[in-house]
Short mmCIF file of C-alpha atoms and ligand atoms in Angstrom, two decimals:
data_model
loop_
_atom_site.label_atom_id
_atom_site.label_comp_id
_atom_site.label_asym_id
_atom_site.label_seq_id
_atom_site.Cartn_x
_atom_site.Cartn_y
_atom_site.Cartn_z
CA VAL A 222 14.15 16.59 37.06
CA ASN A 223 17.68 16.98 35.75
CA MET A 224 18.40 20.70 35.31
CA ASN A 225 21.19 22.45 33.48
CA SER A 226 23.16 25.17 35.25
CA GLY A 227 20.45 27.70 34.32
CA GLY A 228 17.84 25.61 36.14
CA LYS A 229 16.13 24.34 32.99
CA PRO A 230 15.28 20.67 32.44
CA ARG A 231 17.21 18.89 29.70
CA VAL A 232 15.23 17.42 26.82
CA TYR A 233 16.11 15.67 23.58
CA VAL A 234 14.12 16.14 20.35
CA THR A 235 14.57 13.33 17.82
CA ARG A 236 13.81 15.26 14.58
CA ARG A 237 13.44 18.67 13.01
CA ILE A 238 9.97 19.75 14.16
CA PRO A 239 7.74 22.77 13.42
CA LYS A 240 9.13 26.01 14.81
CA GLU A 241 5.97 26.61 16.87
CA GLY A 242 6.51 23.52 19.02
CA LEU A 243 10.28 23.96 19.24
CA ASP A 244 10.16 27.64 20.27
CA LEU A 245 7.74 26.90 23.06
CA LEU A 246 9.92 24.05 24.29
CA SER A 247 13.14 26.07 24.09
CA LYS A 248 11.72 28.77 26.36
CA GLU A 249 11.37 26.33 29.23
CA CYS A 250 14.03 23.69 28.57
CA GLU A 251 17.59 23.14 27.52
CA VAL A 252 16.97 21.47 24.17
CA SER A 253 19.26 19.17 22.21
CA ILE A 254 17.86 18.28 18.82
CA TRP A 255 18.63 15.86 15.98
CA ASP A 256 18.15 18.74 13.54
CA SER A 257 17.41 16.70 10.44
CA ASP A 258 14.45 15.48 8.40
CA ASP A 259 15.91 11.97 8.56
CA ALA A 260 15.41 9.63 11.49
CA VAL A 261 18.03 9.71 14.20
CA PRO A 262 20.16 6.55 14.08
CA GLN A 263 19.51 4.41 17.17
CA ASP A 264 23.16 4.63 18.29
CA VAL A 265 23.09 8.43 18.08
CA LEU A 266 19.85 8.47 20.05
CA LEU A 267 21.42 6.26 22.74
CA LYS A 268 24.44 8.57 22.96
CA ASN A 269 22.34 11.70 23.33
CA VAL A 270 19.82 10.72 25.96
CA PRO A 271 21.94 10.14 29.11
CA GLY A 272 20.78 12.52 31.83
CA ILE A 273 17.76 13.94 29.97
CA SER A 274 14.48 14.56 31.81
CA GLY A 275 12.23 14.61 28.76
CA LEU A 276 12.17 12.98 25.34
CA TYR A 277 10.25 14.51 22.40
CA CYS A 278 9.91 11.75 19.80
CA LEU A 279 8.21 10.67 16.58
CA LEU A 280 6.35 7.55 15.47
CA SER A 281 9.36 6.41 13.43
CA ASP A 282 11.61 6.21 16.51
CA ARG A 283 11.89 3.01 18.51
CA ILE A 284 11.62 3.95 22.18
CA ASP A 285 12.45 0.76 24.04
CA GLY A 286 13.96 -0.22 27.38
CA ALA A 287 17.48 0.33 26.04
CA VAL A 288 16.71 4.00 25.30
CA MET A 289 15.19 4.42 28.77
CA ASP A 290 18.19 2.71 30.38
CA ALA A 291 20.55 4.97 28.45
CA ALA A 292 18.58 8.04 29.60
CA GLY A 293 18.73 6.83 33.19
CA PRO A 294 16.51 7.64 36.18
CA SER A 295 16.29 11.35 35.30
CA LEU A 296 13.85 10.53 32.44
CA LYS A 297 10.38 11.54 33.61
CA ALA A 298 8.35 12.03 30.45
CA ILE A 299 8.18 10.97 26.82
CA SER A 300 6.02 12.92 24.41
CA THR A 301 5.30 11.68 20.91
CA LEU A 302 4.17 13.76 17.94
CA SER A 303 1.50 11.21 17.06
CA VAL A 304 -1.69 9.64 18.36
CA GLY A 305 -0.27 6.15 17.77
CA TYR A 306 2.15 5.06 20.51
CA ASP A 307 2.95 1.51 19.38
CA HIS A 308 6.61 2.57 18.94
CA ILE A 309 6.99 3.15 22.68
CA ASN A 310 7.39 0.21 25.04
CA LEU A 311 4.62 0.84 27.55
CA ASP A 312 5.67 -1.89 30.00
CA GLU A 313 9.14 -0.38 30.25
CA CYS A 314 7.61 3.06 30.91
CA ARG A 315 5.29 1.65 33.55
CA LYS A 316 8.17 -0.06 35.35
CA ARG A 317 10.14 3.18 35.51
CA GLY A 318 7.22 5.52 36.22
CA ILE A 319 7.80 7.39 32.95
CA ARG A 320 4.72 9.25 31.71
CA ILE A 321 3.73 9.43 28.03
CA GLY A 322 2.07 12.26 26.11
CA TYR A 323 0.43 11.88 22.67
CA THR A 324 -1.75 13.86 20.24
CA PRO A 325 -5.30 12.44 20.00
CA GLY A 326 -8.17 14.45 18.57
CA ILE A 327 -6.41 17.35 16.88
CA LEU A 328 -5.41 15.17 13.92
CA THR A 329 -8.71 13.32 13.56
CA ASP A 330 -10.26 15.57 10.89
CA ALA A 331 -7.11 15.79 8.73
CA THR A 332 -6.66 12.02 8.86
CA ALA A 333 -10.30 11.25 8.07
CA GLU A 334 -10.18 13.68 5.13
CA LEU A 335 -7.09 11.98 3.72
CA THR A 336 -8.71 8.57 4.19
CA VAL A 337 -11.66 9.60 2.03
CA GLY A 338 -9.14 10.75 -0.60
CA LEU A 339 -7.26 7.48 -0.42
CA LEU A 340 -10.45 5.43 -0.64
CA LEU A 341 -11.66 7.30 -3.72
CA THR A 342 -8.20 7.24 -5.31
CA THR A 343 -8.29 3.46 -4.99
CA SER A 344 -11.91 2.70 -5.86
CA ARG A 345 -12.23 5.24 -8.69
CA ARG A 346 -8.70 4.56 -9.92
CA LEU A 347 -7.55 8.18 -9.83
CA ALA A 348 -3.81 7.48 -9.86
CA GLU A 349 -4.17 5.16 -12.87
CA GLY A 350 -6.17 7.87 -14.62
CA VAL A 351 -3.53 10.56 -14.07
CA THR A 352 -0.77 8.17 -15.19
CA ASN A 353 -2.66 7.32 -18.37
CA VAL A 354 -3.24 10.98 -19.23
CA LYS A 355 0.51 11.57 -18.99
CA ASN A 356 1.76 8.44 -20.75
CA GLY A 357 -0.58 8.41 -23.73
CA GLY A 358 -2.75 5.59 -22.38
CA TRP A 359 -5.81 7.86 -22.68
CA GLY A 360 -7.44 6.84 -25.97
CA THR A 361 -10.96 7.67 -26.96
CA TRP A 362 -13.76 7.73 -24.35
CA LYS A 363 -14.66 4.12 -23.54
CA PRO A 364 -17.69 3.15 -21.47
CA MET A 365 -16.05 0.75 -19.05
CA TRP A 366 -12.50 2.13 -18.98
CA LEU A 367 -11.13 2.92 -15.48
CA THR A 368 -14.40 2.08 -13.79
CA GLY A 369 -14.59 0.93 -10.20
CA PRO A 370 -17.15 0.39 -7.44
CA GLY A 371 -19.09 3.43 -6.21
CA LEU A 372 -19.98 4.26 -2.61
CA LEU A 373 -23.70 4.67 -3.34
CA ASN A 374 -25.66 1.78 -1.75
CA SER A 375 -22.41 0.21 -0.53
CA THR A 376 -21.51 -1.44 2.77
CA VAL A 377 -18.52 0.12 4.51
CA GLY A 378 -16.82 -1.80 7.31
CA LEU A 379 -14.62 0.07 9.77
CA VAL A 380 -12.14 -2.01 11.71
CA GLY A 381 -11.92 0.22 14.77
CA LEU A 382 -14.62 2.86 15.26
CA GLY A 383 -12.47 5.18 17.34
CA ARG A 384 -12.04 8.92 16.91
CA ILE A 385 -10.71 8.61 13.35
CA GLY A 386 -12.99 5.72 12.34
CA MET A 387 -16.03 7.72 13.40
CA ALA A 388 -14.84 10.82 11.51
CA ILE A 389 -14.27 8.72 8.37
CA ALA A 390 -17.78 7.27 8.57
CA GLN A 391 -19.31 10.74 9.03
CA ARG A 392 -17.56 11.92 5.89
CA LEU A 393 -18.52 8.85 3.85
CA LYS A 394 -22.19 8.91 4.84
CA PRO A 395 -23.19 11.72 2.42
CA PHE A 396 -21.89 9.60 -0.48
CA GLY A 397 -24.96 7.39 0.02
CA VAL A 398 -23.45 4.46 1.89
CA LYS A 399 -26.25 2.00 2.72
CA ARG A 400 -24.76 0.21 5.74
CA PHE A 401 -21.91 0.89 8.11
CA LEU A 402 -20.43 -2.03 10.05
CA TYR A 403 -17.70 -1.87 12.66
CA SER A 404 -15.67 -4.28 14.73
CA GLY A 405 -13.57 -3.90 17.85
CA ASN A 406 -13.62 -4.76 21.52
CA SER A 407 -16.67 -2.80 22.51
CA LYS A 408 -19.88 -1.34 21.15
CA LYS A 409 -19.78 2.46 20.80
CA ALA A 410 -22.74 4.66 21.75
CA GLU A 411 -21.80 7.22 19.08
CA ALA A 412 -22.29 4.54 16.39
CA ASP A 413 -26.06 5.00 16.67
CA SER A 414 -25.81 8.44 15.08
CA LEU A 415 -24.62 6.95 11.76
CA PRO A 416 -26.05 4.33 12.40
CA ALA A 417 -23.35 1.64 12.35
CA GLU A 418 -23.80 -1.98 13.40
CA PHE A 419 -21.33 -3.64 15.78
CA VAL A 420 -20.51 -7.01 14.18
CA PRO A 421 -17.92 -9.77 14.59
CA PHE A 422 -14.73 -9.12 12.57
CA GLU A 423 -15.51 -12.06 10.29
CA THR A 424 -18.95 -10.67 9.39
CA LEU A 425 -17.40 -7.30 8.63
CA VAL A 426 -14.81 -8.61 6.20
CA LYS A 427 -17.32 -10.89 4.47
CA GLU A 428 -20.07 -8.31 4.03
CA SER A 429 -18.20 -5.05 3.32
CA GLY A 430 -17.54 -3.68 -0.14
CA PHE A 431 -15.10 -1.24 1.47
CA VAL A 432 -12.99 -2.38 4.43
CA VAL A 433 -11.34 0.56 6.19
CA VAL A 434 -8.76 -0.12 8.89
CA SER A 435 -8.66 2.67 11.48
CA CYS A 436 -7.75 0.76 14.65
CA SER A 437 -4.63 1.09 16.75
CA LEU A 438 -1.77 -1.36 16.34
CA ASN A 439 -1.74 -3.73 19.31
CA ALA A 440 -1.16 -7.40 20.07
CA GLN A 441 -4.64 -8.24 18.73
CA THR A 442 -4.41 -6.28 15.48
CA LYS A 443 -0.82 -7.13 14.51
CA GLY A 444 -0.96 -9.23 11.32
CA LEU A 445 -4.77 -9.26 11.49
CA PHE A 446 -5.17 -9.01 7.72
CA ASN A 447 -3.69 -12.26 6.45
CA LYS A 448 -4.41 -14.78 3.69
CA LYS A 449 -7.35 -16.30 5.55
CA VAL A 450 -9.00 -12.91 5.96
CA PHE A 451 -8.40 -11.75 2.38
CA GLU A 452 -9.96 -15.03 1.20
CA MET A 453 -13.11 -14.21 3.14
CA MET A 454 -13.45 -10.81 1.47
CA SER A 455 -15.50 -10.10 -1.63
CA SER A 456 -13.60 -10.19 -4.93
CA ASN A 457 -15.00 -6.69 -5.50
CA ALA A 458 -13.79 -5.32 -2.15
CA ILE A 459 -11.63 -2.25 -1.70
CA PHE A 460 -9.25 -2.48 1.27
CA VAL A 461 -7.99 0.75 2.87
CA ASN A 462 -5.45 0.91 5.69
CA ILE A 463 -4.53 4.12 7.52
CA SER A 464 -3.70 2.47 10.86
CA ARG A 465 -0.22 0.97 10.86
CA GLY A 466 1.50 -1.20 8.25
CA ALA A 467 1.96 -4.07 10.70
CA VAL A 468 -1.81 -4.71 10.79
CA VAL A 469 -1.37 -6.28 7.36
CA ASN A 470 0.61 -9.25 6.12
CA GLN A 471 1.86 -7.60 2.94
CA ASP A 472 2.80 -10.83 1.16
CA ASP A 473 -0.75 -12.06 1.67
CA LEU A 474 -2.11 -8.71 0.48
CA HIS A 475 0.03 -8.91 -2.64
CA GLU A 476 -1.34 -12.37 -3.36
CA ALA A 477 -4.93 -11.20 -2.77
CA LEU A 478 -4.43 -8.32 -5.21
CA THR A 479 -2.81 -10.40 -7.94
CA THR A 480 -5.14 -13.40 -7.76
CA GLY A 481 -8.30 -11.29 -7.66
CA GLN A 482 -9.30 -12.23 -4.10
CA ILE A 483 -9.94 -8.50 -3.65
CA ARG A 484 -10.35 -5.65 -6.10
CA GLY A 485 -7.92 -3.02 -4.82
CA ALA A 486 -6.00 -1.67 -1.86
CA GLY A 487 -5.16 1.83 -0.65
CA LEU A 488 -2.43 2.09 1.98
CA ASP A 489 -1.25 5.17 3.84
CA VAL A 490 0.94 3.00 6.06
CA THR A 491 3.30 0.15 5.17
CA THR A 492 6.07 -2.04 6.52
CA PRO A 493 8.72 -0.75 6.30
CA GLU A 494 8.35 2.99 5.85
CA PRO A 495 9.48 4.17 3.40
CA LEU A 496 8.46 1.19 1.27
CA PRO A 497 11.41 0.33 -1.02
CA THR A 498 10.75 1.61 -4.55
CA ASP A 499 11.19 -1.91 -5.94
CA HIS A 500 8.57 -3.39 -3.60
CA PRO A 501 6.16 -5.77 -5.43
CA LEU A 502 3.10 -3.85 -4.17
CA LEU A 503 4.28 -0.78 -6.10
CA LYS A 504 4.15 -2.72 -9.37
CA LEU A 505 0.40 -3.25 -9.08
CA ASP A 506 -2.14 -0.95 -10.73
CA ASN A 507 -4.74 -1.94 -8.13
CA CYS A 508 -2.61 -0.87 -5.19
CA VAL A 509 -2.32 2.78 -4.20
CA VAL A 510 0.38 3.66 -1.67
CA PHE A 511 0.57 7.05 0.06
CA PRO A 512 3.65 8.03 2.13
CA HIS A 513 2.00 8.14 5.60
CA ILE A 514 0.43 11.58 5.14
CA GLY A 515 -2.83 11.01 7.02
CA SER A 516 -2.42 13.94 9.39
CA ALA A 517 -0.37 16.08 7.01
CA SER A 518 -2.43 19.25 6.89
CA GLU A 519 -0.20 22.21 7.75
CA GLU A 520 -2.35 23.44 10.62
CA THR A 521 -2.61 19.96 12.08
CA ARG A 522 1.12 19.31 12.09
CA ILE A 523 1.76 22.68 13.74
CA ALA A 524 -0.92 21.96 16.35
CA MET A 525 0.63 18.53 16.93
CA SER A 526 4.06 20.08 17.52
CA ILE A 527 2.60 22.44 20.13
CA LEU A 528 0.53 19.77 21.90
CA THR A 529 3.58 17.49 22.03
CA THR A 530 5.53 20.30 23.71
CA ARG A 531 2.70 21.08 26.16
CA ASN A 532 2.47 17.41 27.12
CA LEU A 533 6.21 17.23 27.71
CA LEU A 534 6.33 20.43 29.77
CA ALA A 535 3.44 19.24 31.97
CA GLY A 536 5.18 15.88 32.43
CA LEU A 537 8.39 17.60 33.49
CA MET A 538 6.56 19.87 35.95
CA GLY A 539 4.70 16.92 37.44
CA GLU A 540 1.41 18.43 36.25
CA GLU A 541 -1.49 16.77 34.45
CA MET A 542 -0.65 16.47 30.73
CA PRO A 543 -3.22 17.89 28.27
CA GLU A 544 -3.22 14.43 26.59
CA GLU A 545 -1.64 11.56 28.48
CA VAL A 546 -1.57 7.85 27.70
CA GLN A 547 -3.18 5.99 30.61
CA LEU A 548 -0.61 3.41 31.67
P1 NDP B 861 -8.72 5.61 18.98
O1 NDP B 861 -8.07 5.06 20.18
O2 NDP B 861 -9.80 6.62 19.13
O3 NDP B 861 -9.31 4.43 18.09
C1 NDP B 861 -8.66 3.20 17.96
C2 NDP B 861 -9.71 2.18 17.80
O4 NDP B 861 -9.07 0.93 17.55
C3 NDP B 861 -10.59 1.98 19.03
O5 NDP B 861 -11.91 2.30 18.70
C4 NDP B 861 -10.45 0.51 19.35
O6 NDP B 861 -11.69 -0.10 19.61
C5 NDP B 861 -9.93 -0.04 18.03
N1 NDP B 861 -9.36 -1.36 18.17
C6 NDP B 861 -8.45 -1.81 19.06
N2 NDP B 861 -8.26 -3.12 18.89
C7 NDP B 861 -9.10 -3.51 17.90
C8 NDP B 861 -9.39 -4.75 17.28
N3 NDP B 861 -8.79 -5.87 17.65
N4 NDP B 861 -10.29 -4.77 16.27
C9 NDP B 861 -10.92 -3.65 15.89
N5 NDP B 861 -10.70 -2.46 16.46
C10 NDP B 861 -9.80 -2.40 17.45
O7 NDP B 861 -7.54 6.19 18.08
P2 NDP B 861 -7.61 7.16 16.82
O8 NDP B 861 -8.87 6.91 16.07
O9 NDP B 861 -7.30 8.53 17.23
O10 NDP B 861 -6.36 6.60 15.97
C11 NDP B 861 -6.35 5.27 15.51
C12 NDP B 861 -5.03 4.89 14.89
O11 NDP B 861 -4.89 5.50 13.62
C13 NDP B 861 -3.79 5.32 15.65
O12 NDP B 861 -3.49 4.43 16.69
C14 NDP B 861 -2.73 5.33 14.56
O13 NDP B 861 -2.11 4.06 14.49
C15 NDP B 861 -3.51 5.58 13.29
N6 NDP B 861 -3.27 6.89 12.71
C16 NDP B 861 -2.73 6.98 11.47
C17 NDP B 861 -2.54 8.20 10.87
C18 NDP B 861 -1.96 8.29 9.50
O14 NDP B 861 -1.32 9.28 9.22
N7 NDP B 861 -2.15 7.32 8.65
C19 NDP B 861 -2.89 9.45 11.54
C20 NDP B 861 -3.43 9.26 12.86
C21 NDP B 861 -3.61 8.01 13.40
P3 NDP B 861 -12.04 -0.65 21.07
O15 NDP B 861 -12.24 0.57 21.91
O16 NDP B 861 -13.28 -1.43 20.84
O17 NDP B 861 -10.86 -1.47 21.52
C1 DGY B 862 -0.23 9.19 14.21
O1 DGY B 862 -0.43 10.28 14.76
O2 DGY B 862 -0.23 8.12 14.83
C2 DGY B 862 -0.03 9.20 12.73
O3 DGY B 862 0.38 8.01 12.22
C3 DGY B 862 0.68 10.37 12.20
O4 DGY B 862 -0.05 11.52 12.50
#
């Protein structure tokens, strides 16, 4: 571990983070920080990492072999303030023996809660309603105005019944969902408590009135939702994605939403982020876009900042991390 003259390991933090996580880190380490709410430019990142022992990063950073090369052999641990780690090149970490910390579990409830909000905002057309109240579009009470599909007696398909997928299903169940389906690589024992049926991906997209994407982004799920898949879905289906934007081909989604292949889409994640304000998806009434706020409850973000620090400190000390990615 590369120490400063005071015997503390050197770490780099790529963004302004909650005080709780930063204070804890600063006690044990010599901290350099990109003290801004904007992402650190890649060239600035590369200039700041040489000789560091630990890197505290965010999901919007690209942590590739070039960053690890720039840091050099002193880099022992990378800790990300997220449960998703698709922004870190795992092969490059493996090659160099760099350990990775992440934040599973503590953000599950906040993210599932937001997903329910996003689903209802999309299906029950909440954003359209608020807009119409403000712009004078609210005329007299009309029986079929701003109606959408209800959850009662519906089929909900979860693409990825992991920690967050399971928590979403548990929250949706009391709405009177009739069937839960899920797809993935393996059957989950905890699915029996819903119950949820493990089905092939194709069955899920064909039979679900609500398709909720809660998987991780990986080689299998990249671009999974394309034209062919949207064509298989019901014209009444509501599509919700809280995973990563890259799971969806957005041009194909736009086509599905404008040609009536599906009814509506709610996205908490997009490509790129932020989505440009002139993006075609933002022109559609049947597309709701949130700015990646799944885990954004105050307590959760503070807990994430602390867990990210604890992971990094353990990695620097050569101890077991509280939450470590198995490489
Ligand atoms: P988990 O690892 O618990 O769950 C991920 C699930 O993805 C697993 O159950 C896995 O199933 C599944 N999966 C992997 N490949 C496929 C596939 N090809 N088809 C279907 N399912 C698949 O992670 P979490 O639930 O904690 O988090 C999930 C993801 O949610 C994160 O990776 C992140 O990208 C995103 N996220 C987004 C947030 C937001 O703010 N919008 C907040 C937090 C997380 P199997 O075991 O069968 O492979
Ligand atoms: C994650 O943790 O992966 C989310 O996208 C943000 O909390």
